[in-house]
Amino acid sequence: MSDIILLITDIRHPAVHFSPALYDHVTKDLGKPLILILNKIDLAPPALVVAWKHYLQEKFPMLQIVCFTSYPKDKSDIDMQRDDPGKVMHKKRKRGKSVAVGPLELWQACQTIVKDEVDLSGWKKKIEANVSAVESDLVSIVHNEIADTSYQQHVRYKDGIVTIGCVGYPNVGKSSLLNGLVGKKVVSVSRTPGHTKHFQTIFLTPTVKLCDCPGLVFPSKVLKQLQILCGIYPIAQVREPYSPLMYLAQRINLVKLLKLQHPAVDHNRPYQGGWSAFDICDAWAQKRGFMTARTARPDLYRAANHLLRIAVDGRLCLCFRPPAYSKTKDYWEKHVETEALWLIQHQHCRRNQAISDESESLSSSDEEIGGEDGISKCQKPTSKTSDSTTTTKEDDDQDSESENNLVSKNPFDLLDSD
């Protein structure tokens, strides 16, 4: 059905989300173009993003790679994680209205594929309108469809429309990417893996149709602890969260990031300098006030679940590196694409800040008092207001009297009277 396939991965661990078997099937068996989306680039340093891009491009030459994020970061946040994203506690990602980074690059990749067979000028105009914070008049249509398992002969660019299909693991940001391309929320998003349940089609423009499907989990030999931290496995269904937490603690200094104090110090026990997963959960539960209902003891299970959730959300950032990245780190930090990527994120962040400031000013101006006499637009004259207040008081009195009557008619009312 799709003319172009988008394989969406999380930049923190693209090797886990990228399927070589799917790459061979799409490019060789189906003969369709495949575009790899490195999503959530705001959670990784720009140098690491560029290193992954070149590594995957070298390993899989038939790929076209686009870097994308719906929540670009500011210069201060990027500089803070430039050394190692796992050494700092990240801010919570703002999920308000913002201009995404990457739609223009995706349009260029699609334009290179379709060439002159499909008119994509409307898509480019829509991107420019979103970047300039101008509302587009194009209507996006969302359909929830039941998967059709019957065989259909694929017709390339049918009716002059290019169909772009999005595939990937759960929780890699497929729905957020669609919202970023459209410029507004048209698809429901959630941090819970598997939130999308139906096949959805969105007309970005009259000649561009986007297809979103539920997350696909391919057969893998990856450890279950890593699958949980990558967002593939729902945290709410994890029965034993201490193993993935220990996996995370072995790679990120959680004690320093969370400023934890060993529970042995609080319980006057001998402290030998070691930290286990239970010690981390105990210390975090005491710091956050997670206590059990009956015994008022630290709730270790709740603390472990909370730490895993903020890790998947990106506040505790675990980023994997491509081979030989540590040796060539200085080269990637000085790369031309690294500086360009940093500049694009910074510009988009400033633009999003201007949009949010403008929306706040507009909302506050609606609530301001107007007119020469200082009367608000929504405010009524004094006489009417006093009349309305008296009527509301009378209504309240009537309501109270009716409630007293109901109470007096209660047949069990005399049981409490002595």
Short mmCIF file of C-alpha atoms in Angstrom, two decimals:
data_model
loop_
_atom_site.label_atom_id
_atom_site.label_comp_id
_atom_site.label_asym_id
_atom_site.label_seq_id
_atom_site.Cartn_x
_atom_site.Cartn_y
_atom_site.Cartn_z
CA MET A 1 0.00 0.00 0.00
CA SER A 2 2.78 2.43 0.88
CA ASP A 3 5.07 3.93 -1.76
CA ILE A 4 7.70 5.06 0.76
CA ILE A 5 8.46 3.35 4.08
CA LEU A 6 9.59 5.30 7.14
CA LEU A 7 11.42 3.19 9.70
CA ILE A 8 11.38 5.16 12.95
CA THR A 9 14.00 4.55 15.64
CA ASP A 10 14.97 6.15 18.92
CA ILE A 11 18.35 7.87 18.68
CA ARG A 12 19.27 6.66 22.18
CA HIS A 13 19.39 3.04 20.99
CA PRO A 14 18.89 2.82 17.20
CA ALA A 15 20.67 -0.54 16.96
CA VAL A 16 17.87 -2.09 19.03
CA HIS A 17 15.06 -0.57 16.97
CA PHE A 18 16.60 -1.08 13.53
CA SER A 19 15.79 -4.41 11.88
CA PRO A 20 18.22 -5.55 9.14
CA ALA A 21 15.70 -8.19 8.05
CA LEU A 22 13.08 -5.50 7.46
CA TYR A 23 15.66 -3.46 5.56
CA ASP A 24 16.38 -6.39 3.23
CA HIS A 25 12.68 -7.16 2.77
CA VAL A 26 11.70 -3.58 1.88
CA THR A 27 14.65 -2.65 -0.30
CA LYS A 28 15.32 -6.00 -2.03
CA ASP A 29 12.12 -8.05 -1.96
CA LEU A 30 9.60 -5.21 -2.32
CA GLY A 31 11.90 -2.82 -4.15
CA LYS A 32 10.57 0.20 -2.21
CA PRO A 33 12.55 3.14 -0.87
CA LEU A 34 13.26 3.09 2.88
CA ILE A 35 13.88 6.24 4.94
CA LEU A 36 15.32 5.83 8.41
CA ILE A 37 14.08 8.39 10.95
CA LEU A 38 16.41 9.01 13.88
CA ASN A 39 13.78 10.35 16.25
CA LYS A 40 14.11 12.15 19.61
CA ILE A 41 17.45 13.72 18.72
CA ASP A 42 16.89 16.22 21.54
CA LEU A 43 17.77 13.42 23.99
CA ALA A 44 21.28 12.87 22.57
CA PRO A 45 24.27 15.13 21.87
CA PRO A 46 24.44 16.35 18.25
CA ALA A 47 27.85 14.69 17.79
CA LEU A 48 26.40 11.31 18.74
CA VAL A 49 23.47 11.83 16.35
CA VAL A 50 25.79 12.57 13.43
CA ALA A 51 28.02 9.60 14.31
CA TRP A 52 25.06 7.21 14.27
CA LYS A 53 23.84 8.69 11.01
CA HIS A 54 27.14 8.10 9.22
CA TYR A 55 27.59 4.65 10.73
CA LEU A 56 24.16 3.43 9.60
CA GLN A 57 24.58 5.05 6.20
CA GLU A 58 27.83 3.18 5.70
CA LYS A 59 26.41 -0.16 6.85
CA PHE A 60 23.16 0.15 4.87
CA PRO A 61 23.88 2.20 1.73
CA MET A 62 20.30 2.06 0.38
CA LEU A 63 19.01 4.02 3.35
CA GLN A 64 18.11 7.67 3.41
CA ILE A 65 18.46 9.01 6.95
CA VAL A 66 16.58 11.96 8.46
CA CYS A 67 17.06 13.37 11.96
CA PHE A 68 13.82 14.37 13.68
CA THR A 69 12.46 15.68 16.96
CA SER A 70 9.17 17.22 17.97
CA TYR A 71 10.66 18.92 21.04
CA PRO A 72 13.94 20.69 20.15
CA LYS A 73 16.18 21.87 22.96
CA ASP A 74 17.84 25.20 23.67
CA LYS A 75 21.55 25.93 23.52
CA SER A 76 22.02 25.65 27.30
CA ASP A 77 20.36 22.22 27.42
CA ILE A 78 22.42 20.97 24.46
CA ASP A 79 25.68 22.24 25.98
CA MET A 80 24.80 20.55 29.28
CA GLN A 81 24.57 17.12 27.62
CA ARG A 82 27.37 17.64 25.08
CA ASP A 83 29.88 15.63 27.11
CA ASP A 84 27.73 12.70 28.21
CA PRO A 85 23.92 12.73 28.44
CA GLY A 86 24.04 10.14 31.21
CA LYS A 87 25.89 12.48 33.59
CA VAL A 88 23.08 15.00 33.99
CA MET A 89 19.46 14.89 35.07
CA HIS A 90 17.40 16.11 32.12
CA LYS A 91 14.37 18.33 32.25
CA LYS A 92 10.95 16.96 31.52
CA ARG A 93 10.19 17.22 27.81
CA LYS A 94 7.67 19.96 27.07
CA ARG A 95 4.84 18.48 25.04
CA GLY A 96 3.04 21.68 24.16
CA LYS A 97 2.70 23.35 20.80
CA SER A 98 6.05 23.46 19.02
CA VAL A 99 7.65 23.39 15.59
CA ALA A 100 9.41 20.11 14.89
CA VAL A 101 12.93 19.66 13.54
CA GLY A 102 13.17 17.44 10.47
CA PRO A 103 10.04 17.93 8.29
CA LEU A 104 11.97 19.87 5.66
CA GLU A 105 14.68 17.21 5.47
CA LEU A 106 12.01 14.52 5.13
CA TRP A 107 10.37 16.47 2.31
CA GLN A 108 13.72 16.72 0.52
CA ALA A 109 14.25 12.97 0.85
CA CYS A 110 10.77 12.23 -0.51
CA GLN A 111 11.24 14.75 -3.33
CA THR A 112 14.43 12.97 -4.35
CA ILE A 113 12.53 9.67 -4.51
CA VAL A 114 9.35 10.74 -6.31
CA LYS A 115 11.06 13.37 -8.51
CA ASP A 116 8.41 14.84 -10.82
CA GLU A 117 5.89 12.01 -10.60
CA VAL A 118 4.02 13.59 -7.65
CA ASP A 119 3.56 17.27 -6.87
CA LEU A 120 4.94 17.90 -3.38
CA SER A 121 4.88 21.70 -3.54
CA GLY A 122 1.87 21.84 -1.22
CA TRP A 123 3.79 19.90 1.42
CA LYS A 124 6.68 22.36 1.27
CA LYS A 125 4.31 25.32 1.61
CA LYS A 126 2.75 23.68 4.65
CA ILE A 127 6.18 23.23 6.25
CA GLU A 128 7.03 26.86 5.64
CA ALA A 129 3.68 27.90 7.10
CA ASN A 130 4.31 25.84 10.25
CA VAL A 131 7.82 27.24 10.62
CA SER A 132 6.54 30.80 10.34
CA ALA A 133 3.84 29.97 12.92
CA VAL A 134 1.04 30.60 10.44
CA GLU A 135 -2.01 28.37 10.65
CA SER A 136 -2.51 26.30 7.54
CA ASP A 137 -5.87 26.08 5.84
CA LEU A 138 -5.31 22.47 4.85
CA VAL A 139 -7.56 19.98 6.55
CA SER A 140 -6.01 16.78 7.85
CA ILE A 141 -8.35 13.82 7.72
CA VAL A 142 -7.82 10.95 10.16
CA HIS A 143 -9.37 7.55 9.54
CA ASN A 144 -9.22 4.57 11.86
CA GLU A 145 -9.38 1.51 9.70
CA ILE A 146 -9.47 -2.23 10.24
CA ALA A 147 -6.55 -3.98 8.61
CA ASP A 148 -7.48 -5.52 5.25
CA THR A 149 -5.77 -8.88 4.96
CA SER A 150 -6.87 -9.47 1.37
CA TYR A 151 -4.28 -9.18 -1.37
CA GLN A 152 -4.25 -5.93 -3.30
CA GLN A 153 -2.08 -5.14 -6.29
CA HIS A 154 0.11 -2.19 -5.43
CA VAL A 155 -0.14 0.76 -7.81
CA ARG A 156 2.69 3.23 -7.44
CA TYR A 157 1.56 6.81 -6.79
CA LYS A 158 -2.07 5.91 -7.36
CA ASP A 159 -4.24 8.92 -8.35
CA GLY A 160 -1.21 11.18 -8.06
CA ILE A 161 -0.91 10.55 -4.30
CA VAL A 162 2.25 9.38 -2.57
CA THR A 163 1.56 7.12 0.41
CA ILE A 164 4.12 7.21 3.21
CA GLY A 165 3.93 4.38 5.74
CA CYS A 166 5.39 4.59 9.25
CA VAL A 167 6.67 1.44 10.94
CA GLY A 168 8.75 0.85 14.02
CA TYR A 169 8.84 -0.51 17.53
CA PRO A 170 6.38 0.70 20.18
CA ASN A 171 7.21 3.98 21.91
CA VAL A 172 9.69 5.25 19.30
CA GLY A 173 7.52 8.28 18.55
CA LYS A 174 5.57 7.36 15.42
CA SER A 175 2.46 9.27 16.44
CA SER A 176 4.51 12.24 17.67
CA LEU A 177 6.27 12.33 14.31
CA LEU A 178 2.92 12.50 12.50
CA ASN A 179 1.80 15.35 14.74
CA GLY A 180 5.08 17.13 14.07
CA LEU A 181 4.65 16.76 10.32
CA VAL A 182 1.07 18.02 10.37
CA GLY A 183 1.90 20.88 12.73
CA LYS A 184 -0.87 20.13 15.24
CA LYS A 185 -2.23 17.22 17.23
CA VAL A 186 -4.14 14.87 14.97
CA VAL A 187 -3.10 11.55 16.51
CA SER A 188 -3.28 10.60 20.17
CA VAL A 189 0.10 10.00 21.81
CA SER A 190 1.10 8.35 25.06
CA ARG A 191 4.22 7.24 26.92
CA THR A 192 2.72 3.76 27.22
CA PRO A 193 3.95 1.37 24.51
CA GLY A 194 1.23 0.08 22.23
CA HIS A 195 -1.05 3.11 22.59
CA THR A 196 -1.92 3.11 18.88
CA LYS A 197 -4.40 0.31 18.29
CA HIS A 198 -5.66 0.93 14.73
CA PHE A 199 -4.36 1.63 11.28
CA GLN A 200 -4.66 5.40 10.73
CA THR A 201 -4.39 7.46 7.56
CA ILE A 202 -3.77 11.20 7.56
CA PHE A 203 -3.83 13.38 4.46
CA LEU A 204 -1.02 15.82 5.02
CA THR A 205 -1.83 17.51 1.70
CA PRO A 206 -4.10 16.45 -1.17
CA THR A 207 -1.11 14.61 -2.69
CA VAL A 208 0.58 13.25 0.45
CA LYS A 209 -0.99 10.55 2.63
CA LEU A 210 0.58 9.36 5.88
CA CYS A 211 -0.14 5.95 7.37
CA ASP A 212 0.36 5.15 11.04
CA CYS A 213 0.11 1.63 12.37
CA PRO A 214 0.55 0.00 15.80
CA GLY A 215 4.10 -0.73 16.88
CA LEU A 216 5.75 -3.86 15.53
CA VAL A 217 7.96 -6.03 17.72
CA PHE A 218 10.39 -8.10 15.68
CA PRO A 219 12.05 -11.28 16.95
CA SER A 220 15.15 -10.29 18.86
CA LYS A 221 17.77 -11.73 21.17
CA VAL A 222 18.08 -8.49 23.12
CA LEU A 223 17.92 -8.83 26.89
CA LYS A 224 14.54 -8.20 28.45
CA GLN A 225 16.08 -5.58 30.76
CA LEU A 226 17.20 -3.59 27.74
CA GLN A 227 13.83 -4.00 26.03
CA ILE A 228 12.17 -2.47 29.08
CA LEU A 229 14.57 0.49 29.12
CA CYS A 230 14.05 0.98 25.39
CA GLY A 231 10.31 1.32 25.91
CA ILE A 232 9.39 -1.84 24.02
CA TYR A 233 7.88 -3.57 27.04
CA PRO A 234 5.20 -1.76 29.11
CA ILE A 235 6.56 -0.86 32.53
CA ALA A 236 3.18 -1.39 34.15
CA GLN A 237 3.42 -5.08 33.23
CA VAL A 238 6.92 -5.55 34.64
CA ARG A 239 6.71 -7.89 37.63
CA GLU A 240 10.36 -7.68 38.60
CA PRO A 241 11.65 -4.12 37.92
CA TYR A 242 14.88 -4.44 39.90
CA SER A 243 16.92 -6.21 37.21
CA PRO A 244 16.41 -3.51 34.55
CA LEU A 245 17.05 -0.86 37.20
CA MET A 246 20.37 -2.51 38.06
CA TYR A 247 21.17 -2.68 34.35
CA LEU A 248 20.62 1.08 34.21
CA ALA A 249 22.57 1.77 37.41
CA GLN A 250 25.61 -0.10 36.06
CA ARG A 251 25.79 2.36 33.15
CA ILE A 252 24.56 5.58 34.75
CA ASN A 253 25.59 6.93 38.15
CA LEU A 254 22.10 7.08 39.60
CA VAL A 255 23.38 7.75 43.11
CA LYS A 256 25.09 10.95 42.02
CA LEU A 257 22.34 12.07 39.64
CA LEU A 258 19.52 11.55 42.12
CA LYS A 259 21.62 12.65 45.13
CA LEU A 260 20.75 9.57 47.11
CA GLN A 261 21.83 8.71 50.62
CA HIS A 262 22.44 5.08 51.43
CA PRO A 263 19.61 3.61 53.53
CA ALA A 264 22.13 2.03 55.89
CA VAL A 265 23.01 5.49 57.16
CA ASP A 266 19.38 6.18 58.05
CA HIS A 267 18.88 2.81 59.71
CA ASN A 268 22.17 3.01 61.68
CA ARG A 269 23.59 -0.04 59.94
CA PRO A 270 27.24 -0.48 58.92
CA TYR A 271 27.76 0.98 55.45
CA GLN A 272 30.29 -0.93 53.35
CA GLY A 273 30.17 1.29 50.29
CA GLY A 274 28.13 -0.88 47.93
CA TRP A 275 24.79 -0.12 46.26
CA SER A 276 22.28 -2.71 45.17
CA ALA A 277 19.07 -2.19 43.23
CA PHE A 278 17.10 -2.50 46.47
CA ASP A 279 19.27 0.14 48.13
CA ILE A 280 18.63 2.56 45.26
CA CYS A 281 14.89 1.92 45.42
CA ASP A 282 14.90 2.27 49.20
CA ALA A 283 16.73 5.58 49.07
CA TRP A 284 14.56 6.92 46.25
CA ALA A 285 11.35 5.86 48.00
CA GLN A 286 12.38 7.72 51.15
CA LYS A 287 13.34 10.79 49.18
CA ARG A 288 10.11 10.86 47.21
CA GLY A 289 7.86 9.76 50.07
CA PHE A 290 6.77 6.46 48.50
CA MET A 291 5.48 4.49 51.49
CA THR A 292 3.29 1.44 51.77
CA ALA A 293 -0.24 1.98 53.02
CA ARG A 294 -0.37 -0.32 56.05
CA THR A 295 3.16 -0.62 57.39
CA ALA A 296 4.44 2.82 56.25
CA ARG A 297 7.65 1.29 54.95
CA PRO A 298 9.49 2.45 51.79
CA ASP A 299 7.64 1.19 48.72
CA LEU A 300 10.50 -0.29 46.70
CA TYR A 301 8.32 -1.53 43.84
CA ARG A 302 6.78 1.90 43.26
CA ALA A 303 10.20 3.56 43.43
CA ALA A 304 11.63 1.14 40.88
CA ASN A 305 8.71 1.70 38.53
CA HIS A 306 9.07 5.46 38.84
CA LEU A 307 12.79 5.33 38.02
CA LEU A 308 12.16 3.16 34.98
CA ARG A 309 9.45 5.53 33.75
CA ILE A 310 11.64 8.62 33.93
CA ALA A 311 14.43 6.66 32.25
CA VAL A 312 12.19 5.72 29.30
CA ASP A 313 10.91 9.30 29.18
CA GLY A 314 14.47 10.58 28.78
CA ARG A 315 15.10 12.32 32.08
CA LEU A 316 17.62 9.62 32.94
CA CYS A 317 19.22 9.31 29.54
CA LEU A 318 20.99 6.12 28.53
CA CYS A 319 22.49 6.55 25.05
CA PHE A 320 24.37 3.82 23.23
CA ARG A 321 27.29 4.72 21.01
CA PRO A 322 28.34 3.41 17.61
CA PRO A 323 31.58 1.41 17.37
CA ALA A 324 34.79 3.40 17.84
CA TYR A 325 32.90 6.52 18.87
CA SER A 326 35.08 7.17 21.92
CA LYS A 327 38.22 7.28 19.76
CA THR A 328 36.71 9.63 17.18
CA LYS A 329 34.61 11.74 19.56
CA ASP A 330 36.60 14.93 18.90
CA TYR A 331 36.15 14.47 15.15
CA TRP A 332 32.37 14.18 15.43
CA GLU A 333 32.11 17.15 17.78
CA LYS A 334 33.87 19.34 15.22
CA HIS A 335 31.96 17.93 12.25
CA VAL A 336 30.09 20.36 10.03
CA GLU A 337 26.81 18.48 10.38
CA THR A 338 27.12 18.58 14.17
CA GLU A 339 27.26 22.37 14.23
CA ALA A 340 24.42 22.57 11.70
CA LEU A 341 22.26 20.23 13.78
CA TRP A 342 22.96 22.21 16.93
CA LEU A 343 22.05 25.46 15.16
CA ILE A 344 18.78 24.05 13.77
CA GLN A 345 17.65 22.87 17.20
CA HIS A 346 18.56 26.21 18.75
CA GLN A 347 16.64 28.17 16.12
CA HIS A 348 13.56 25.99 16.45
CA CYS A 349 13.67 26.24 20.22
CA ARG A 350 13.77 30.03 20.07
CA ARG A 351 10.90 29.99 17.58
CA ASN A 352 8.85 27.71 19.80
CA GLN A 353 9.55 29.97 22.77
CA ALA A 354 8.30 32.95 20.78
CA ILE A 355 5.15 31.03 19.82
CA SER A 356 4.46 30.06 23.43
CA ASP A 357 5.09 33.62 24.64
CA GLU A 358 2.73 34.97 21.99
CA SER A 359 0.00 32.48 22.90
CA GLU A 360 0.38 33.34 26.59
CA SER A 361 0.16 37.05 25.84
CA LEU A 362 -2.95 36.50 23.75
CA SER A 363 -4.60 34.45 26.47
CA SER A 364 -3.71 37.00 29.11
CA SER A 365 -4.96 39.88 26.96
CA ASP A 366 -8.37 38.20 26.74
CA GLU A 367 -8.56 38.23 30.52
CA GLU A 368 -7.43 41.84 30.91
CA ILE A 369 -9.88 44.54 31.92
CA GLY A 370 -10.94 46.75 29.01
CA GLY A 371 -12.84 49.98 28.47
CA GLU A 372 -12.47 53.49 29.88
CA ASP A 373 -14.43 52.77 33.05
CA GLY A 374 -12.34 49.73 33.85
CA ILE A 375 -15.20 47.27 33.22
CA SER A 376 -14.24 43.85 31.94
CA LYS A 377 -15.81 42.56 28.74
CA CYS A 378 -17.27 39.64 30.62
CA GLN A 379 -18.31 41.73 33.62
CA LYS A 380 -21.94 42.79 34.08
CA PRO A 381 -23.12 46.17 35.41
CA THR A 382 -23.17 46.63 39.16
CA SER A 383 -26.92 46.62 39.58
CA LYS A 384 -27.37 43.45 37.60
CA THR A 385 -24.48 41.86 39.37
CA SER A 386 -25.98 42.64 42.77
CA ASP A 387 -29.32 41.31 41.61
CA SER A 388 -27.68 38.16 40.39
CA THR A 389 -25.84 37.70 43.66
CA THR A 390 -29.04 38.12 45.65
CA THR A 391 -30.81 35.62 43.44
CA THR A 392 -28.00 33.14 43.82
CA LYS A 393 -28.16 33.57 47.58
CA GLU A 394 -31.90 32.97 47.51
CA ASP A 395 -31.34 29.87 45.39
CA ASP A 396 -28.76 28.66 47.89
CA ASP A 397 -31.21 29.23 50.73
CA GLN A 398 -33.88 27.30 48.89
CA ASP A 399 -31.43 24.48 48.23
CA SER A 400 -30.46 24.37 51.89
CA GLU A 401 -34.10 24.35 52.97
CA SER A 402 -34.86 21.52 50.58
CA GLU A 403 -31.89 19.56 51.94
CA ASN A 404 -33.16 20.09 55.51
CA ASN A 405 -36.56 18.83 54.47
CA LEU A 406 -35.00 15.75 52.96
CA VAL A 407 -33.06 15.10 56.13
CA SER A 408 -36.12 15.54 58.33
CA LYS A 409 -38.00 13.00 56.23
CA ASN A 410 -35.27 10.42 56.72
CA PRO A 411 -36.82 7.47 58.60
CA PHE A 412 -33.49 6.72 60.32
CA ASP A 413 -33.03 10.27 61.54
CA LEU A 414 -34.30 9.46 65.06
CA LEU A 415 -31.68 6.78 65.61
CA ASP A 416 -28.95 9.38 66.19
CA SER A 417 -31.07 11.63 68.42
CA ASP A 418 -30.69 10.99 72.12
#
